[in-house]
PDB file of C-alpha atoms in Angstrom:
ATOM      1  CA  MET X   1       5.798  -5.292  31.807  1.00 58.00           C
ATOM      2  CA  SER X   2       5.133  -1.637  31.365  1.00 82.00           C
ATOM      3  CA  VAL X   3       1.572  -0.780  31.499  1.00 90.00           C
ATOM      4  CA  MET X   4       2.248   2.405  29.478  1.00 95.00           C
ATOM      5  CA  LEU X   5       4.024   0.551  26.656  1.00 97.00           C
ATOM      6  CA  LYS X   6       1.300  -2.112  26.624  1.00 96.00           C
ATOM      7  CA  GLU X   7      -1.383   0.628  26.212  1.00 97.00           C
ATOM      8  CA  LEU X   8       0.851   2.389  23.438  1.00 97.00           C
ATOM      9  CA  LEU X   9       0.888  -1.123  21.661  1.00 98.00           C
ATOM     10  CA  VAL X  10      -2.820  -1.496  21.931  1.00 98.00           C
ATOM     11  CA  GLU X  11      -3.291   1.970  20.387  1.00 98.00           C
ATOM     12  CA  GLU X  12      -0.948   1.137  17.490  1.00 98.00           C
ATOM     13  CA  LEU X  13      -2.679  -2.032  16.829  1.00 98.00           C
ATOM     14  CA  GLN X  14      -6.194  -0.312  16.822  1.00 98.00           C
ATOM     15  CA  ASP X  15      -4.719   2.211  14.398  1.00 98.00           C
ATOM     16  CA  LEU X  16      -3.337  -0.800  12.208  1.00 98.00           C
ATOM     17  CA  LEU X  17      -6.515  -2.612  12.364  1.00 98.00           C
ATOM     18  CA  HIS X  18      -8.543   0.497  10.929  1.00 98.00           C
ATOM     19  CA  ALA X  19      -5.784   1.040   8.359  1.00 98.00           C
ATOM     20  CA  GLU X  20      -5.961  -2.565   7.014  1.00 98.00           C
ATOM     21  CA  SER X  21      -9.688  -2.446   7.059  1.00 97.00           C
ATOM     22  CA  GLN X  22      -9.612   0.584   4.863  1.00 97.00           C
ATOM     23  CA  LEU X  23      -7.292  -1.081   2.557  1.00 97.00           C
ATOM     24  CA  VAL X  24      -9.474  -4.113   2.169  1.00 98.00           C
ATOM     25  CA  GLY X  25     -11.973  -1.777   0.389  1.00 97.00           C
ATOM     26  CA  ALA X  26      -9.554   0.253  -1.542  1.00 97.00           C
ATOM     27  CA  LEU X  27      -7.369  -2.595  -3.023  1.00 98.00           C
ATOM     28  CA  PRO X  28     -10.172  -4.183  -5.207  1.00 98.00           C
ATOM     29  CA  LYS X  29     -10.666  -0.511  -6.814  1.00 98.00           C
ATOM     30  CA  MET X  30      -6.909  -0.248  -7.395  1.00 98.00           C
ATOM     31  CA  ALA X  31      -6.912  -3.729  -9.038  1.00 98.00           C
ATOM     32  CA  GLU X  32      -9.838  -2.679 -11.317  1.00 98.00           C
ATOM     33  CA  ALA X  33      -8.125   0.474 -12.341  1.00 98.00           C
ATOM     34  CA  ALA X  34      -4.961  -1.199 -13.088  1.00 98.00           C
ATOM     35  CA  HIS X  35      -4.138  -1.892 -16.863  1.00 97.00           C
ATOM     36  CA  ASN X  36      -0.994  -4.024 -16.516  1.00 97.00           C
ATOM     37  CA  PRO X  37      -1.960  -7.511 -15.814  1.00 97.00           C
ATOM     38  CA  LYS X  38       0.796  -8.198 -13.549  1.00 97.00           C
ATOM     39  CA  LEU X  39      -0.054  -4.991 -11.473  1.00 98.00           C
ATOM     40  CA  LYS X  40      -3.651  -5.991 -11.325  1.00 98.00           C
ATOM     41  CA  GLU X  41      -2.660  -9.381 -10.027  1.00 98.00           C
ATOM     42  CA  ALA X  42      -0.278  -7.907  -7.521  1.00 98.00           C
ATOM     43  CA  PHE X  43      -3.116  -5.879  -6.007  1.00 98.00           C
ATOM     44  CA  LYS X  44      -5.486  -8.856  -5.930  1.00 98.00           C
ATOM     45  CA  LYS X  45      -2.726 -10.874  -4.096  1.00 97.00           C
ATOM     46  CA  HIS X  46      -2.082  -8.193  -1.736  1.00 97.00           C
ATOM     47  CA  LEU X  47      -5.966  -7.970  -0.926  1.00 98.00           C
ATOM     48  CA  GLN X  48      -5.723 -11.488   0.166  1.00 98.00           C
ATOM     49  CA  GLN X  49      -2.624 -10.800   2.294  1.00 97.00           C
ATOM     50  CA  THR X  50      -4.477  -7.675   3.779  1.00 98.00           C
ATOM     51  CA  GLU X  51      -7.356  -9.750   4.882  1.00 98.00           C
ATOM     52  CA  GLY X  52      -4.906 -11.997   6.628  1.00 98.00           C
ATOM     53  CA  HIS X  53      -3.327  -9.043   8.124  1.00 98.00           C
ATOM     54  CA  VAL X  54      -6.612  -8.096   9.668  1.00 98.00           C
ATOM     55  CA  GLU X  55      -7.012 -11.810  11.107  1.00 98.00           C
ATOM     56  CA  ARG X  56      -3.597 -11.521  12.627  1.00 98.00           C
ATOM     57  CA  LEU X  57      -4.194  -8.297  14.207  1.00 98.00           C
ATOM     58  CA  LYS X  58      -7.346  -9.750  15.787  1.00 98.00           C
ATOM     59  CA  HIS X  59      -5.257 -12.679  16.880  1.00 98.00           C
ATOM     60  CA  ALA X  60      -2.704 -10.056  18.524  1.00 98.00           C
ATOM     61  CA  PHE X  61      -5.585  -8.376  20.420  1.00 98.00           C
ATOM     62  CA  ASP X  62      -6.578 -11.964  21.749  1.00 98.00           C
ATOM     63  CA  LEU X  63      -2.939 -12.652  22.882  1.00 98.00           C
ATOM     64  CA  LEU X  64      -3.076  -9.112  24.723  1.00 97.00           C
ATOM     65  CA  GLY X  65      -6.514 -10.119  26.291  1.00 96.00           C
ATOM     66  CA  ARG X  66      -8.115  -7.099  24.505  1.00 97.00           C
ATOM     67  CA  LYS X  67     -10.968  -6.672  22.300  1.00 97.00           C
ATOM     68  CA  ALA X  68     -10.091  -5.954  18.462  1.00 97.00           C
ATOM     69  CA  GLN X  69     -11.329  -2.478  18.298  1.00 96.00           C
ATOM     70  CA  PRO X  70     -10.186  -0.126  15.624  1.00 97.00           C
ATOM     71  CA  LYS X  71      -9.152   3.379  16.200  1.00 97.00           C
ATOM     72  CA  PRO X  72      -9.669   5.699  13.162  1.00 97.00           C
ATOM     73  CA  CYS X  73      -6.301   5.881  11.387  1.00 97.00           C
ATOM     74  CA  LYS X  74      -6.132   9.416   9.839  1.00 97.00           C
ATOM     75  CA  ALA X  75      -2.823   8.734   7.817  1.00 97.00           C
ATOM     76  CA  MET X  76      -4.352   5.720   6.036  1.00 98.00           C
ATOM     77  CA  THR X  77      -7.587   7.583   5.365  1.00 98.00           C
ATOM     78  CA  GLY X  78      -5.524  10.385   3.687  1.00 98.00           C
ATOM     79  CA  LEU X  79      -3.522   7.698   1.784  1.00 98.00           C
ATOM     80  CA  VAL X  80      -6.577   6.020   0.605  1.00 98.00           C
ATOM     81  CA  ASP X  81      -8.114   9.424  -0.569  1.00 98.00           C
ATOM     82  CA  GLU X  82      -4.977  10.074  -2.440  1.00 97.00           C
ATOM     83  CA  GLY X  83      -5.203   6.795  -4.006  1.00 97.00           C
ATOM     84  CA  ARG X  84      -8.804   7.423  -5.065  1.00 97.00           C
ATOM     85  CA  GLU X  85      -7.730  10.683  -6.566  1.00 98.00           C
ATOM     86  CA  THR X  86      -5.058   8.903  -8.336  1.00 97.00           C
ATOM     87  CA  ILE X  87      -7.559   6.416 -10.007  1.00 97.00           C
ATOM     88  CA  GLU X  88      -9.794   9.277 -11.063  1.00 97.00           C
ATOM     89  CA  GLU X  89      -6.903  11.144 -12.700  1.00 96.00           C
ATOM     90  CA  GLY X  90      -5.643   8.082 -14.152  1.00 95.00           C
ATOM     91  CA  GLU X  91      -8.794   7.916 -16.311  1.00 95.00           C
ATOM     92  CA  HIS X  92      -7.454  10.808 -18.231  1.00 95.00           C
ATOM     93  CA  LYS X  93      -3.886   9.698 -18.623  1.00 94.00           C
ATOM     94  CA  GLN X  94      -1.954   7.079 -20.878  1.00 94.00           C
ATOM     95  CA  GLU X  95      -2.330   3.576 -19.242  1.00 95.00           C
ATOM     96  CA  ILE X  96       1.521   3.361 -18.343  1.00 96.00           C
ATOM     97  CA  ALA X  97       1.205   6.748 -16.563  1.00 95.00           C
ATOM     98  CA  ALA X  98      -1.896   5.613 -14.896  1.00 97.00           C
ATOM     99  CA  ASP X  99      -0.398   2.489 -13.616  1.00 97.00           C
ATOM    100  CA  LEU X 100       2.757   4.169 -12.500  1.00 97.00           C
ATOM    101  CA  GLY X 101       0.513   6.628 -10.506  1.00 97.00           C
ATOM    102  CA  LEU X 102      -1.156   3.574  -8.944  1.00 98.00           C
ATOM    103  CA  ILE X 103       2.082   2.071  -7.979  1.00 98.00           C
ATOM    104  CA  THR X 104       3.276   5.416  -6.429  1.00 97.00           C
ATOM    105  CA  ALA X 105      -0.029   5.547  -4.322  1.00 98.00           C
ATOM    106  CA  ALA X 106       0.430   1.880  -3.206  1.00 98.00           C
ATOM    107  CA  GLN X 107       4.159   2.333  -2.222  1.00 98.00           C
ATOM    108  CA  LYS X 108       3.149   5.381   0.071  1.00 98.00           C
ATOM    109  CA  VAL X 109       0.581   2.900   1.703  1.00 98.00           C
ATOM    110  CA  GLU X 110       3.287   0.137   2.131  1.00 98.00           C
ATOM    111  CA  HIS X 111       5.879   2.656   3.506  1.00 98.00           C
ATOM    112  CA  TYR X 112       3.417   3.778   6.099  1.00 98.00           C
ATOM    113  CA  GLU X 113       2.619   0.122   7.033  1.00 98.00           C
ATOM    114  CA  ILE X 114       6.138  -0.874   7.106  1.00 98.00           C
ATOM    115  CA  SER X 115       6.940   1.936   9.561  1.00 98.00           C
ATOM    116  CA  ALA X 116       3.781   1.214  11.745  1.00 98.00           C
ATOM    117  CA  TYR X 117       4.271  -2.517  11.894  1.00 98.00           C
ATOM    118  CA  GLY X 118       8.030  -2.110  12.652  1.00 98.00           C
ATOM    119  CA  THR X 119       7.198   0.180  15.465  1.00 98.00           C
ATOM    120  CA  ALA X 120       4.572  -2.061  16.936  1.00 98.00           C
ATOM    121  CA  ARG X 121       6.645  -5.150  16.664  1.00 98.00           C
ATOM    122  CA  SER X 122       9.574  -3.181  18.538  1.00 98.00           C
ATOM    123  CA  ILE X 123       7.148  -2.305  21.410  1.00 98.00           C
ATOM    124  CA  ALA X 124       5.773  -5.891  21.574  1.00 98.00           C
ATOM    125  CA  ARG X 125       9.338  -7.207  21.795  1.00 98.00           C
ATOM    126  CA  GLN X 126      10.272  -4.559  24.404  1.00 97.00           C
ATOM    127  CA  ILE X 127       7.336  -5.634  26.785  1.00 97.00           C
ATOM    128  CA  GLY X 128       8.025  -9.310  26.221  1.00 97.00           C
ATOM    129  CA  GLU X 129       4.869 -10.038  24.087  1.00 98.00           C
ATOM    130  CA  TYR X 130       6.975 -12.303  21.683  1.00 98.00           C
ATOM    131  CA  ASP X 131       3.916 -14.100  20.213  1.00 98.00           C
ATOM    132  CA  VAL X 132       2.494 -10.705  19.261  1.00 98.00           C
ATOM    133  CA  ALA X 133       5.830  -9.468  18.010  1.00 98.00           C
ATOM    134  CA  THR X 134       6.169 -12.620  15.756  1.00 98.00           C
ATOM    135  CA  LEU X 135       2.732 -12.019  14.331  1.00 98.00           C
ATOM    136  CA  LEU X 136       3.652  -8.485  13.476  1.00 98.00           C
ATOM    137  CA  ALA X 137       7.018  -9.520  11.997  1.00 98.00           C
ATOM    138  CA  HIS X 138       5.296 -11.819   9.561  1.00 98.00           C
ATOM    139  CA  THR X 139       3.052  -8.903   8.440  1.00 98.00           C
ATOM    140  CA  LEU X 140       5.863  -6.603   8.348  1.00 98.00           C
ATOM    141  CA  GLY X 141       7.653  -9.122   5.946  1.00 98.00           C
ATOM    142  CA  GLU X 142       4.552  -9.445   3.575  1.00 98.00           C
ATOM    143  CA  GLU X 143       4.427  -5.484   3.493  1.00 98.00           C
ATOM    144  CA  ALA X 144       8.029  -5.157   2.563  1.00 98.00           C
ATOM    145  CA  SER X 145       7.785  -8.000  -0.056  1.00 98.00           C
ATOM    146  CA  ALA X 146       4.773  -6.054  -1.569  1.00 97.00           C
ATOM    147  CA  ASP X 147       6.746  -2.781  -1.644  1.00 98.00           C
ATOM    148  CA  SER X 148       9.588  -4.822  -3.507  1.00 98.00           C
ATOM    149  CA  LEU X 149       7.166  -6.201  -5.915  1.00 98.00           C
ATOM    150  CA  LEU X 150       5.700  -2.963  -6.716  1.00 98.00           C
ATOM    151  CA  THR X 151       9.189  -1.539  -7.341  1.00 97.00           C
ATOM    152  CA  GLU X 152       9.834  -4.460  -9.674  1.00 98.00           C
ATOM    153  CA  LEU X 153       6.606  -3.890 -11.605  1.00 97.00           C
ATOM    154  CA  SER X 154       7.466  -0.171 -12.121  1.00 97.00           C
ATOM    155  CA  LYS X 155      10.868  -0.743 -13.720  1.00 96.00           C
ATOM    156  CA  PRO X 156       9.469  -2.090 -17.159  1.00 95.00           C
ATOM    157  CA  LEU X 157       6.780   0.415 -17.176  1.00 95.00           C
ATOM    158  CA  MET X 158       9.220   3.315 -16.604  1.00 94.00           C
ATOM    159  CA  GLN X 159      11.396   1.911 -19.300  1.00 93.00           C
ATOM    160  CA  GLN X 160       8.499   1.710 -21.596  1.00 90.00           C
ATOM    161  CA  ALA X 161       7.373   5.242 -20.797  1.00 86.00           C
ATOM    162  CA  SER X 162      10.865   6.533 -21.327  1.00 84.00           C
ATOM    163  CA  SER X 163      11.271   4.881 -24.648  1.00 80.00           C
ATOM    164  CA  GLU X 164       7.812   6.202 -25.893  1.00 74.00           C
ATOM    165  CA  GLU X 165       8.823   9.597 -24.758  1.00 67.00           C
ATOM    166  CA  ALA X 166      12.268   9.290 -26.695  1.00 58.00           C
ATOM    167  CA  GLU X 167      10.283   8.141 -29.826  1.00 63.00           C
ATOM    168  CA  ILE X 168       8.136  11.107 -29.569  1.00 62.00           C
ATOM    169  CA  GLU X 169      10.953  13.670 -29.076  1.00 62.00           C
ATOM    170  CA  SER X 170      12.875  12.089 -32.108  1.00 60.00           C
ATOM    171  CA  LYS X 171      10.174  12.706 -34.673  1.00 63.00           C
ATOM    172  CA  PRO X 172      10.778  15.862 -36.515  1.00 60.00           C
ATOM    173  CA  VAL X 173       8.180  18.667 -35.885  1.00 54.00           C
ATOM    174  CA  ARG X 174       6.708  20.378 -38.858  1.00 55.00           C
ATOM    175  CA  SER X 175       6.448  24.010 -38.767  1.00 49.00           C
ATOM    176  CA  ARG X 176       2.939  25.520 -38.866  1.00 47.00           C
ATOM    177  CA  LYS X 177       4.015  27.324 -42.109  1.00 52.00           C
ATOM    178  CA  GLN X 178       4.719  23.959 -43.808  1.00 51.00           C
ATOM    179  CA  LYS X 179       1.998  22.416 -45.873  1.00 48.00           C
ATOM    180  CA  VAL X 180       1.258  19.034 -45.351  1.00 44.00           C
TER     181      VAL X 180
END
């Protein structure tokens, strides 16, 4: 087994552990900010999954004979900060636009995680850590499912937003000179 690749895997897992821990704090805020009941529920469900991701990562560290020590994940810190801004900006937007903003922020997170878990799984396979690779593959599947669910939840919201905009655009605009 390559010592260099095992160290790289451990570093990636440390990064993921910090990333997932940040999400455990962020997801309840996203659920609270969501207006659409299905979106709110999706964030709550993904919080439970994320707590499971943390436990799986800790188990992966055990399998590698290492202490589960997080390493600051600057990428996730940035994504969580962006999500916080989306929540704040959403307070001044229509509900549909605010929810679509939350979905956008959440999908950025999911895409980061899909990439990170996919890479870590590949490294684990390469060095023969198949039990670790299996744990990472399970989480990777959940992240991909969460991303797909967010895409599905966005479709009716986008249709509703489009129809509302079309309705506004079809109304005649009165000239300022016309009397009401």
